[in-house]
Amino acid sequence: MVKNSRTPSRLDAIRSLNPPRRINVEARANPRGISRPLTVIDGGRRADVARIDDFWRIDDEWWFRPIVRHYYRVAFTDGRTGTIYHDLITGIWHTQHY
């Protein structure tokens, strides 16, 4: 059992355990305007996308601070997989590991 430290909780001490990381992506838009990622550049490391295994869109918090994103579960040519997303409000790409 963990002993109670009697320290009050603080909201400013809360942080994400796995925050998204900004990346650069070379992509091509289809006729509907949806970007298809071709290459991901993360910290100087370049990886070509072999295939997209899953794709979904998130529209959330429209009443507060809108979140509009296209998510991609991708497989790279070197065998790795990952999840990346395109923020449709800012135009910035991110990666997030789960």
PDB file as gemmi writes it, atoms N, CA and C in Angstrom:
CRYST1    1.000    1.000    1.000  90.00  90.00  90.00 P 1                      
ATOM      1  N   MET A   1       0.840  -1.170   0.000  1.00  0.00           N  
ATOM      2  CA  MET A   1       0.000   0.000   0.000  1.00  0.00           C  
ATOM      3  C   MET A   1       0.894   1.245   0.000  1.00  0.00           C  
ATOM      4  N   VAL A   2       0.499   2.266  -0.740  1.00  0.00           N  
ATOM      5  CA  VAL A   2       1.235   3.520  -0.821  1.00  0.00           C  
ATOM      6  C   VAL A   2       0.733   4.455   0.276  1.00  0.00           C  
ATOM      7  N   LYS A   3       1.688   5.027   0.993  1.00  0.00           N  
ATOM      8  CA  LYS A   3       1.343   5.929   2.089  1.00  0.00           C  
ATOM      9  C   LYS A   3       0.871   7.268   1.525  1.00  0.00           C  
ATOM     10  N   ASN A   4      -0.160   7.860   2.110  1.00  0.00           N  
ATOM     11  CA  ASN A   4      -0.693   9.153   1.693  1.00  0.00           C  
ATOM     12  C   ASN A   4       0.319  10.241   2.041  1.00  0.00           C  
ATOM     13  N   SER A   5       0.764  10.990   1.048  1.00  0.00           N  
ATOM     14  CA  SER A   5       1.755  12.051   1.270  1.00  0.00           C  
ATOM     15  C   SER A   5       1.118  13.331   1.801  1.00  0.00           C  
ATOM     16  N   ARG A   6      -0.178  13.385   1.774  1.00  0.00           N  
ATOM     17  CA  ARG A   6      -0.956  14.549   2.193  1.00  0.00           C  
ATOM     18  C   ARG A   6      -0.646  15.789   1.349  1.00  0.00           C  
ATOM     19  N   THR A   7      -0.050  15.577   0.204  1.00  0.00           N  
ATOM     20  CA  THR A   7       0.222  16.671  -0.728  1.00  0.00           C  
ATOM     21  C   THR A   7      -1.027  16.900  -1.561  1.00  0.00           C  
ATOM     22  N   PRO A   8      -1.509  18.148  -1.631  1.00  0.00           N  
ATOM     23  CA  PRO A   8      -2.716  18.398  -2.423  1.00  0.00           C  
ATOM     24  C   PRO A   8      -2.448  18.187  -3.920  1.00  0.00           C  
ATOM     25  N   SER A   9      -3.467  17.734  -4.611  1.00  0.00           N  
ATOM     26  CA  SER A   9      -3.375  17.551  -6.064  1.00  0.00           C  
ATOM     27  C   SER A   9      -3.306  18.898  -6.751  1.00  0.00           C  
ATOM     28  N   ARG A  10      -2.520  18.957  -7.843  1.00  0.00           N  
ATOM     29  CA  ARG A  10      -2.396  20.194  -8.615  1.00  0.00           C  
ATOM     30  C   ARG A  10      -2.641  19.882 -10.081  1.00  0.00           C  
ATOM     31  N   LEU A  11      -3.495  20.665 -10.708  1.00  0.00           N  
ATOM     32  CA  LEU A  11      -3.787  20.453 -12.124  1.00  0.00           C  
ATOM     33  C   LEU A  11      -2.576  20.745 -12.997  1.00  0.00           C  
ATOM     34  N   ASP A  12      -1.709  21.675 -12.588  1.00  0.00           N  
ATOM     35  CA  ASP A  12      -0.539  21.990 -13.411  1.00  0.00           C  
ATOM     36  C   ASP A  12       0.498  20.871 -13.384  1.00  0.00           C  
ATOM     37  N   ALA A  13       0.340  19.894 -12.510  1.00  0.00           N  
ATOM     38  CA  ALA A  13       1.264  18.770 -12.441  1.00  0.00           C  
ATOM     39  C   ALA A  13       0.844  17.626 -13.360  1.00  0.00           C  
ATOM     40  N   ILE A  14      -0.313  17.729 -13.979  1.00  0.00           N  
ATOM     41  CA  ILE A  14      -0.804  16.683 -14.873  1.00  0.00           C  
ATOM     42  C   ILE A  14      -0.154  16.859 -16.247  1.00  0.00           C  
ATOM     43  N   ARG A  15       0.362  15.769 -16.793  1.00  0.00           N  
ATOM     44  CA  ARG A  15       0.973  15.825 -18.116  1.00  0.00           C  
ATOM     45  C   ARG A  15       0.635  14.555 -18.884  1.00  0.00           C  
ATOM     46  N   SER A  16       0.696  14.644 -20.169  1.00  0.00           N  
ATOM     47  CA  SER A  16       0.437  13.480 -21.006  1.00  0.00           C  
ATOM     48  C   SER A  16       1.573  12.478 -20.862  1.00  0.00           C  
ATOM     49  N   LEU A  17       1.239  11.212 -20.845  1.00  0.00           N  
ATOM     50  CA  LEU A  17       2.258  10.177 -20.775  1.00  0.00           C  
ATOM     51  C   LEU A  17       2.880   9.905 -22.136  1.00  0.00           C  
ATOM     52  N   ASN A  18       2.115  10.114 -23.172  1.00  0.00           N  
ATOM     53  CA  ASN A  18       2.584   9.801 -24.510  1.00  0.00           C  
ATOM     54  C   ASN A  18       2.152  10.897 -25.478  1.00  0.00           C  
ATOM     55  N   PRO A  19       2.746  12.083 -25.371  1.00  0.00           N  
ATOM     56  CA  PRO A  19       2.302  13.180 -26.239  1.00  0.00           C  
ATOM     57  C   PRO A  19       2.689  12.939 -27.698  1.00  0.00           C  
ATOM     58  N   PRO A  20       1.900  13.457 -28.641  1.00  0.00           N  
ATOM     59  CA  PRO A  20       2.259  13.325 -30.057  1.00  0.00           C  
ATOM     60  C   PRO A  20       3.519  14.138 -30.362  1.00  0.00           C  
ATOM     61  N   ARG A  21       4.249  13.703 -31.379  1.00  0.00           N  
ATOM     62  CA  ARG A  21       5.470  14.372 -31.825  1.00  0.00           C  
ATOM     63  C   ARG A  21       5.291  14.879 -33.242  1.00  0.00           C  
ATOM     64  N   ARG A  22       5.705  16.091 -33.492  1.00  0.00           N  
ATOM     65  CA  ARG A  22       5.591  16.674 -34.827  1.00  0.00           C  
ATOM     66  C   ARG A  22       6.569  15.989 -35.782  1.00  0.00           C  
ATOM     67  N   ILE A  23       6.099  15.731 -36.999  1.00  0.00           N  
ATOM     68  CA  ILE A  23       6.917  15.106 -38.037  1.00  0.00           C  
ATOM     69  C   ILE A  23       6.679  15.841 -39.352  1.00  0.00           C  
ATOM     70  N   ASN A  24       7.524  15.567 -40.317  1.00  0.00           N  
ATOM     71  CA  ASN A  24       7.318  16.064 -41.682  1.00  0.00           C  
ATOM     72  C   ASN A  24       6.854  14.891 -42.536  1.00  0.00           C  
ATOM     73  N   VAL A  25       5.911  15.169 -43.405  1.00  0.00           N  
ATOM     74  CA  VAL A  25       5.357  14.120 -44.262  1.00  0.00           C  
ATOM     75  C   VAL A  25       5.274  14.637 -45.691  1.00  0.00           C  
ATOM     76  N   GLU A  26       5.757  13.822 -46.614  1.00  0.00           N  
ATOM     77  CA  GLU A  26       5.537  14.089 -48.036  1.00  0.00           C  
ATOM     78  C   GLU A  26       4.273  13.325 -48.405  1.00  0.00           C  
ATOM     79  N   ALA A  27       3.288  14.045 -48.934  1.00  0.00           N  
ATOM     80  CA  ALA A  27       1.989  13.428 -49.209  1.00  0.00           C  
ATOM     81  C   ALA A  27       1.445  13.922 -50.538  1.00  0.00           C  
ATOM     82  N   ARG A  28       0.479  13.187 -51.041  1.00  0.00           N  
ATOM     83  CA  ARG A  28      -0.220  13.569 -52.271  1.00  0.00           C  
ATOM     84  C   ARG A  28      -1.714  13.555 -51.972  1.00  0.00           C  
ATOM     85  N   ALA A  29      -2.406  14.616 -52.352  1.00  0.00           N  
ATOM     86  CA  ALA A  29      -3.849  14.702 -52.113  1.00  0.00           C  
ATOM     87  C   ALA A  29      -4.607  14.011 -53.236  1.00  0.00           C  
ATOM     88  N   ASN A  30      -5.660  13.294 -52.871  1.00  0.00           N  
ATOM     89  CA  ASN A  30      -6.514  12.683 -53.885  1.00  0.00           C  
ATOM     90  C   ASN A  30      -7.542  13.720 -54.356  1.00  0.00           C  
ATOM     91  N   PRO A  31      -8.393  13.391 -55.326  1.00  0.00           N  
ATOM     92  CA  PRO A  31      -9.367  14.367 -55.834  1.00  0.00           C  
ATOM     93  C   PRO A  31     -10.328  14.914 -54.777  1.00  0.00           C  
ATOM     94  N   ARG A  32     -10.550  14.166 -53.689  1.00  0.00           N  
ATOM     95  CA  ARG A  32     -11.416  14.654 -52.609  1.00  0.00           C  
ATOM     96  C   ARG A  32     -10.661  15.517 -51.608  1.00  0.00           C  
ATOM     97  N   GLY A  33      -9.351  15.697 -51.818  1.00  0.00           N  
ATOM     98  CA  GLY A  33      -8.550  16.533 -50.931  1.00  0.00           C  
ATOM     99  C   GLY A  33      -7.971  15.814 -49.730  1.00  0.00           C  
ATOM    100  N   ILE A  34      -8.077  14.497 -49.680  1.00  0.00           N  
ATOM    101  CA  ILE A  34      -7.517  13.731 -48.567  1.00  0.00           C  
ATOM    102  C   ILE A  34      -6.071  13.384 -48.904  1.00  0.00           C  
ATOM    103  N   SER A  35      -5.166  13.755 -48.011  1.00  0.00           N  
ATOM    104  CA  SER A  35      -3.741  13.503 -48.235  1.00  0.00           C  
ATOM    105  C   SER A  35      -3.399  12.038 -48.016  1.00  0.00           C  
ATOM    106  N   ARG A  36      -2.569  11.506 -48.909  1.00  0.00           N  
ATOM    107  CA  ARG A  36      -2.059  10.141 -48.764  1.00  0.00           C  
ATOM    108  C   ARG A  36      -0.581  10.257 -48.441  1.00  0.00           C  
ATOM    109  N   PRO A  37      -0.160   9.853 -47.227  1.00  0.00           N  
ATOM    110  CA  PRO A  37       1.254   9.966 -46.872  1.00  0.00           C  
ATOM    111  C   PRO A  37       2.108   9.016 -47.708  1.00  0.00           C  
ATOM    112  N   LEU A  38       3.216   9.544 -48.227  1.00  0.00           N  
ATOM    113  CA  LEU A  38       4.133   8.751 -49.039  1.00  0.00           C  
ATOM    114  C   LEU A  38       5.446   8.496 -48.304  1.00  0.00           C  
ATOM    115  N   THR A  39       5.943   9.523 -47.620  1.00  0.00           N  
ATOM    116  CA  THR A  39       7.208   9.442 -46.890  1.00  0.00           C  
ATOM    117  C   THR A  39       7.077  10.202 -45.581  1.00  0.00           C  
ATOM    118  N   VAL A  40       7.621   9.632 -44.514  1.00  0.00           N  
ATOM    119  CA  VAL A  40       7.628  10.270 -43.199  1.00  0.00           C  
ATOM    120  C   VAL A  40       9.069  10.599 -42.840  1.00  0.00           C  
ATOM    121  N   ILE A  41       9.304  11.842 -42.422  1.00  0.00           N  
ATOM    122  CA  ILE A  41      10.627  12.278 -41.980  1.00  0.00           C  
ATOM    123  C   ILE A  41      10.498  12.645 -40.505  1.00  0.00           C  
ATOM    124  N   ASP A  42      11.148  11.854 -39.667  1.00  0.00           N  
ATOM    125  CA  ASP A  42      11.035  11.999 -38.213  1.00  0.00           C  
ATOM    126  C   ASP A  42      12.435  12.106 -37.628  1.00  0.00           C  
ATOM    127  N   GLY A  43      12.802  13.316 -37.190  1.00  0.00           N  
ATOM    128  CA  GLY A  43      14.116  13.521 -36.591  1.00  0.00           C  
ATOM    129  C   GLY A  43      15.260  13.212 -37.541  1.00  0.00           C  
ATOM    130  N   GLY A  44      15.125  13.530 -38.803  1.00  0.00           N  
ATOM    131  CA  GLY A  44      16.164  13.265 -39.782  1.00  0.00           C  
ATOM    132  C   GLY A  44      16.108  11.868 -40.379  1.00  0.00           C  
ATOM    133  N   ARG A  45      15.285  11.003 -39.817  1.00  0.00           N  
ATOM    134  CA  ARG A  45      15.135   9.643 -40.342  1.00  0.00           C  
ATOM    135  C   ARG A  45      13.992   9.621 -41.336  1.00  0.00           C  
ATOM    136  N   ARG A  46      14.268   9.109 -42.518  1.00  0.00           N  
ATOM    137  CA  ARG A  46      13.285   9.086 -43.602  1.00  0.00           C  
ATOM    138  C   ARG A  46      12.769   7.661 -43.784  1.00  0.00           C  
ATOM    139  N   ALA A  47      11.428   7.509 -43.869  1.00  0.00           N  
ATOM    140  CA  ALA A  47      10.831   6.185 -44.048  1.00  0.00           C  
ATOM    141  C   ALA A  47       9.714   6.292 -45.088  1.00  0.00           C  
ATOM    142  N   ASP A  48       9.789   5.437 -46.097  1.00  0.00           N  
ATOM    143  CA  ASP A  48       8.752   5.405 -47.127  1.00  0.00           C  
ATOM    144  C   ASP A  48       7.589   4.540 -46.659  1.00  0.00           C  
ATOM    145  N   VAL A  49       6.377   4.997 -46.962  1.00  0.00           N  
ATOM    146  CA  VAL A  49       5.168   4.264 -46.586  1.00  0.00           C  
ATOM    147  C   VAL A  49       4.907   3.172 -47.620  1.00  0.00           C  
ATOM    148  N   ALA A  50       4.841   1.934 -47.161  1.00  0.00           N  
ATOM    149  CA  ALA A  50       4.566   0.806 -48.049  1.00  0.00           C  
ATOM    150  C   ALA A  50       3.071   0.662 -48.279  1.00  0.00           C  
ATOM    151  N   ARG A  51       2.292   0.840 -47.198  1.00  0.00           N  
ATOM    152  CA  ARG A  51       0.838   0.717 -47.321  1.00  0.00           C  
ATOM    153  C   ARG A  51       0.158   1.411 -46.140  1.00  0.00           C  
ATOM    154  N   ILE A  52      -1.108   1.717 -46.338  1.00  0.00           N  
ATOM    155  CA  ILE A  52      -1.949   2.259 -45.276  1.00  0.00           C  
ATOM    156  C   ILE A  52      -2.866   1.130 -44.833  1.00  0.00           C  
ATOM    157  N   ASP A  53      -2.723   0.715 -43.581  1.00  0.00           N  
ATOM    158  CA  ASP A  53      -3.521  -0.397 -43.059  1.00  0.00           C  
ATOM    159  C   ASP A  53      -4.880   0.051 -42.532  1.00  0.00           C  
ATOM    160  N   ASP A  54      -4.979   1.297 -42.091  1.00  0.00           N  
ATOM    161  CA  ASP A  54      -6.245   1.801 -41.566  1.00  0.00           C  
ATOM    162  C   ASP A  54      -6.260   3.316 -41.719  1.00  0.00           C  
ATOM    163  N   PHE A  55      -7.456   3.872 -41.820  1.00  0.00           N  
ATOM    164  CA  PHE A  55      -7.636   5.310 -41.976  1.00  0.00           C  
ATOM    165  C   PHE A  55      -8.927   5.697 -41.271  1.00  0.00           C  
ATOM    166  N   TRP A  56      -8.893   6.766 -40.474  1.00  0.00           N  
ATOM    167  CA  TRP A  56     -10.115   7.254 -39.835  1.00  0.00           C  
ATOM    168  C   TRP A  56     -10.001   8.746 -39.600  1.00  0.00           C  
ATOM    169  N   ARG A  57     -11.144   9.350 -39.392  1.00  0.00           N  
ATOM    170  CA  ARG A  57     -11.235  10.791 -39.182  1.00  0.00           C  
ATOM    171  C   ARG A  57     -11.840  11.057 -37.809  1.00  0.00           C  
ATOM    172  N   ILE A  58     -11.287  12.044 -37.126  1.00  0.00           N  
ATOM    173  CA  ILE A  58     -11.795  12.477 -35.821  1.00  0.00           C  
ATOM    174  C   ILE A  58     -12.268  13.920 -35.948  1.00  0.00           C  
ATOM    175  N   ASP A  59     -13.507  14.167 -35.578  1.00  0.00           N  
ATOM    176  CA  ASP A  59     -14.067  15.518 -35.452  1.00  0.00           C  
ATOM    177  C   ASP A  59     -14.578  15.604 -34.020  1.00  0.00           C  
ATOM    178  N   ASP A  60     -13.943  16.438 -33.212  1.00  0.00           N  
ATOM    179  CA  ASP A  60     -14.306  16.465 -31.808  1.00  0.00           C  
ATOM    180  C   ASP A  60     -14.175  17.873 -31.237  1.00  0.00           C  
ATOM    181  N   GLU A  61     -14.799  18.084 -30.125  1.00  0.00           N  
ATOM    182  CA  GLU A  61     -14.759  19.335 -29.365  1.00  0.00           C  
ATOM    183  C   GLU A  61     -15.102  20.564 -30.202  1.00  0.00           C  
ATOM    184  N   TRP A  62     -16.051  20.433 -31.108  1.00  0.00           N  
ATOM    185  CA  TRP A  62     -16.432  21.550 -31.973  1.00  0.00           C  
ATOM    186  C   TRP A  62     -16.985  22.718 -31.168  1.00  0.00           C  
ATOM    187  N   TRP A  63     -17.463  22.461 -29.966  1.00  0.00           N  
ATOM    188  CA  TRP A  63     -18.053  23.501 -29.132  1.00  0.00           C  
ATOM    189  C   TRP A  63     -16.995  24.262 -28.325  1.00  0.00           C  
ATOM    190  N   PHE A  64     -15.769  23.722 -28.214  1.00  0.00           N  
ATOM    191  CA  PHE A  64     -14.755  24.317 -27.350  1.00  0.00           C  
ATOM    192  C   PHE A  64     -13.517  24.701 -28.154  1.00  0.00           C  
ATOM    193  N   ARG A  65     -12.738  23.729 -28.510  1.00  0.00           N  
ATOM    194  CA  ARG A  65     -11.541  23.921 -29.325  1.00  0.00           C  
ATOM    195  C   ARG A  65     -11.544  22.787 -30.343  1.00  0.00           C  
ATOM    196  N   PRO A  66     -11.952  23.079 -31.557  1.00  0.00           N  
ATOM    197  CA  PRO A  66     -12.158  22.001 -32.541  1.00  0.00           C  
ATOM    198  C   PRO A  66     -10.915  21.145 -32.783  1.00  0.00           C  
ATOM    199  N   ILE A  67     -11.159  19.850 -32.941  1.00  0.00           N  
ATOM    200  CA  ILE A  67     -10.137  18.884 -33.333  1.00  0.00           C  
ATOM    201  C   ILE A  67     -10.651  18.200 -34.591  1.00  0.00           C  
ATOM    202  N   VAL A  68      -9.912  18.353 -35.678  1.00  0.00           N  
ATOM    203  CA  VAL A  68     -10.270  17.715 -36.948  1.00  0.00           C  
ATOM    204  C   VAL A  68      -8.995  17.079 -37.489  1.00  0.00           C  
ATOM    205  N   ARG A  69      -8.976  15.748 -37.520  1.00  0.00           N  
ATOM    206  CA  ARG A  69      -7.754  15.037 -37.901  1.00  0.00           C  
ATOM    207  C   ARG A  69      -8.066  13.830 -38.777  1.00  0.00           C  
ATOM    208  N   HIS A  70      -7.133  13.541 -39.669  1.00  0.00           N  
ATOM    209  CA  HIS A  70      -7.133  12.279 -40.404  1.00  0.00           C  
ATOM    210  C   HIS A  70      -6.016  11.432 -39.798  1.00  0.00           C  
ATOM    211  N   TYR A  71      -6.365  10.248 -39.334  1.00  0.00           N  
ATOM    212  CA  TYR A  71      -5.397   9.310 -38.761  1.00  0.00           C  
ATOM    213  C   TYR A  71      -5.090   8.214 -39.768  1.00  0.00           C  
ATOM    214  N   TYR A  72      -3.845   7.747 -39.752  1.00  0.00           N  
ATOM    215  CA  TYR A  72      -3.388   6.679 -40.642  1.00  0.00           C  
ATOM    216  C   TYR A  72      -2.580   5.677 -39.831  1.00  0.00           C  
ATOM    217  N   ARG A  73      -2.936   4.413 -39.942  1.00  0.00           N  
ATOM    218  CA  ARG A  73      -2.087   3.342 -39.422  1.00  0.00           C  
ATOM    219  C   ARG A  73      -1.299   2.861 -40.626  1.00  0.00           C  
ATOM    220  N   VAL A  74       0.026   3.079 -40.610  1.00  0.00           N  
ATOM    221  CA  VAL A  74       0.846   2.823 -41.793  1.00  0.00           C  
ATOM    222  C   VAL A  74       1.891   1.749 -41.521  1.00  0.00           C  
ATOM    223  N   ALA A  75       2.295   1.078 -42.600  1.00  0.00           N  
ATOM    224  CA  ALA A  75       3.414   0.149 -42.588  1.00  0.00           C  
ATOM    225  C   ALA A  75       4.489   0.747 -43.487  1.00  0.00           C  
ATOM    226  N   PHE A  76       5.709   0.746 -42.992  1.00  0.00           N  
ATOM    227  CA  PHE A  76       6.824   1.308 -43.747  1.00  0.00           C  
ATOM    228  C   PHE A  76       7.555   0.219 -44.514  1.00  0.00           C  
ATOM    229  N   THR A  77       8.321   0.613 -45.502  1.00  0.00           N  
ATOM    230  CA  THR A  77       9.034  -0.357 -46.337  1.00  0.00           C  
ATOM    231  C   THR A  77      10.084  -1.138 -45.550  1.00  0.00           C  
ATOM    232  N   ASP A  78      10.532  -0.617 -44.394  1.00  0.00           N  
ATOM    233  CA  ASP A  78      11.524  -1.334 -43.588  1.00  0.00           C  
ATOM    234  C   ASP A  78      10.878  -2.306 -42.599  1.00  0.00           C  
ATOM    235  N   GLY A  79       9.534  -2.464 -42.657  1.00  0.00           N  
ATOM    236  CA  GLY A  79       8.834  -3.415 -41.815  1.00  0.00           C  
ATOM    237  C   GLY A  79       8.212  -2.826 -40.557  1.00  0.00           C  
ATOM    238  N   ARG A  80       8.597  -1.622 -40.175  1.00  0.00           N  
ATOM    239  CA  ARG A  80       8.005  -0.987 -39.004  1.00  0.00           C  
ATOM    240  C   ARG A  80       6.576  -0.551 -39.306  1.00  0.00           C  
ATOM    241  N   THR A  81       5.789  -0.330 -38.258  1.00  0.00           N  
ATOM    242  CA  THR A  81       4.443   0.223 -38.389  1.00  0.00           C  
ATOM    243  C   THR A  81       4.317   1.415 -37.454  1.00  0.00           C  
ATOM    244  N   GLY A  82       3.331   2.245 -37.696  1.00  0.00           N  
ATOM    245  CA  GLY A  82       3.120   3.396 -36.831  1.00  0.00           C  
ATOM    246  C   GLY A  82       1.793   4.065 -37.101  1.00  0.00           C  
ATOM    247  N   THR A  83       1.433   4.958 -36.210  1.00  0.00           N  
ATOM    248  CA  THR A  83       0.224   5.759 -36.360  1.00  0.00           C  
ATOM    249  C   THR A  83       0.633   7.210 -36.524  1.00  0.00           C  
ATOM    250  N   ILE A  84       0.153   7.836 -37.582  1.00  0.00           N  
ATOM    251  CA  ILE A  84       0.417   9.249 -37.826  1.00  0.00           C  
ATOM    252  C   ILE A  84      -0.924   9.942 -38.047  1.00  0.00           C  
ATOM    253  N   TYR A  85      -0.942  11.256 -37.831  1.00  0.00           N  
ATOM    254  CA  TYR A  85      -2.165  11.981 -38.139  1.00  0.00           C  
ATOM    255  C   TYR A  85      -1.860  13.346 -38.707  1.00  0.00           C  
ATOM    256  N   HIS A  86      -2.802  13.821 -39.504  1.00  0.00           N  
ATOM    257  CA  HIS A  86      -2.729  15.124 -40.147  1.00  0.00           C  
ATOM    258  C   HIS A  86      -3.779  16.007 -39.490  1.00  0.00           C  
ATOM    259  N   ASP A  87      -3.332  17.054 -38.810  1.00  0.00           N  
ATOM    260  CA  ASP A  87      -4.247  18.011 -38.187  1.00  0.00           C  
ATOM    261  C   ASP A  87      -4.782  18.906 -39.299  1.00  0.00           C  
ATOM    262  N   LEU A  88      -6.062  18.805 -39.585  1.00  0.00           N  
ATOM    263  CA  LEU A  88      -6.640  19.532 -40.711  1.00  0.00           C  
ATOM    264  C   LEU A  88      -6.875  21.005 -40.403  1.00  0.00           C  
ATOM    265  N   ILE A  89      -6.758  21.404 -39.150  1.00  0.00           N  
ATOM    266  CA  ILE A  89      -6.902  22.821 -38.800  1.00  0.00           C  
ATOM    267  C   ILE A  89      -5.570  23.543 -38.967  1.00  0.00           C  
ATOM    268  N   THR A  90      -4.475  22.935 -38.465  1.00  0.00           N  
ATOM    269  CA  THR A  90      -3.157  23.572 -38.542  1.00  0.00           C  
ATOM    270  C   THR A  90      -2.356  23.140 -39.766  1.00  0.00           C  
ATOM    271  N   GLY A  91      -2.703  21.983 -40.342  1.00  0.00           N  
ATOM    272  CA  GLY A  91      -1.939  21.446 -41.465  1.00  0.00           C  
ATOM    273  C   GLY A  91      -0.683  20.704 -41.038  1.00  0.00           C  
ATOM    274  N   ILE A  92      -0.491  20.502 -39.744  1.00  0.00           N  
ATOM    275  CA  ILE A  92       0.709  19.864 -39.213  1.00  0.00           C  
ATOM    276  C   ILE A  92       0.487  18.359 -39.048  1.00  0.00           C  
ATOM    277  N   TRP A  93       1.540  17.584 -39.346  1.00  0.00           N  
ATOM    278  CA  TRP A  93       1.517  16.127 -39.176  1.00  0.00           C  
ATOM    279  C   TRP A  93       2.180  15.761 -37.858  1.00  0.00           C  
ATOM    280  N   HIS A  94       1.684  14.686 -37.236  1.00  0.00           N  
ATOM    281  CA  HIS A  94       2.240  14.189 -35.982  1.00  0.00           C  
ATOM    282  C   HIS A  94       2.305  12.663 -36.014  1.00  0.00           C  
ATOM    283  N   THR A  95       3.138  12.113 -35.143  1.00  0.00           N  
ATOM    284  CA  THR A  95       3.154  10.684 -34.882  1.00  0.00           C  
ATOM    285  C   THR A  95       2.863  10.476 -33.409  1.00  0.00           C  
ATOM    286  N   GLN A  96       2.223   9.372 -33.097  1.00  0.00           N  
ATOM    287  CA  GLN A  96       1.939   9.052 -31.706  1.00  0.00           C  
ATOM    288  C   GLN A  96       2.027   7.545 -31.543  1.00  0.00           C  
ATOM    289  N   HIS A  97       2.815   7.109 -30.579  1.00  0.00           N  
ATOM    290  CA  HIS A  97       2.995   5.679 -30.332  1.00  0.00           C  
ATOM    291  C   HIS A  97       2.051   5.220 -29.242  1.00  0.00           C  
ATOM    292  N   TYR A  98       1.453   4.062 -29.448  1.00  0.00           N  
ATOM    293  CA  TYR A  98       0.513   3.516 -28.474  1.00  0.00           C  
ATOM    294  C   TYR A  98       1.059   2.267 -27.863  1.00  0.00           C  
TER     295      TYR A  98                                                      
END                                                                             
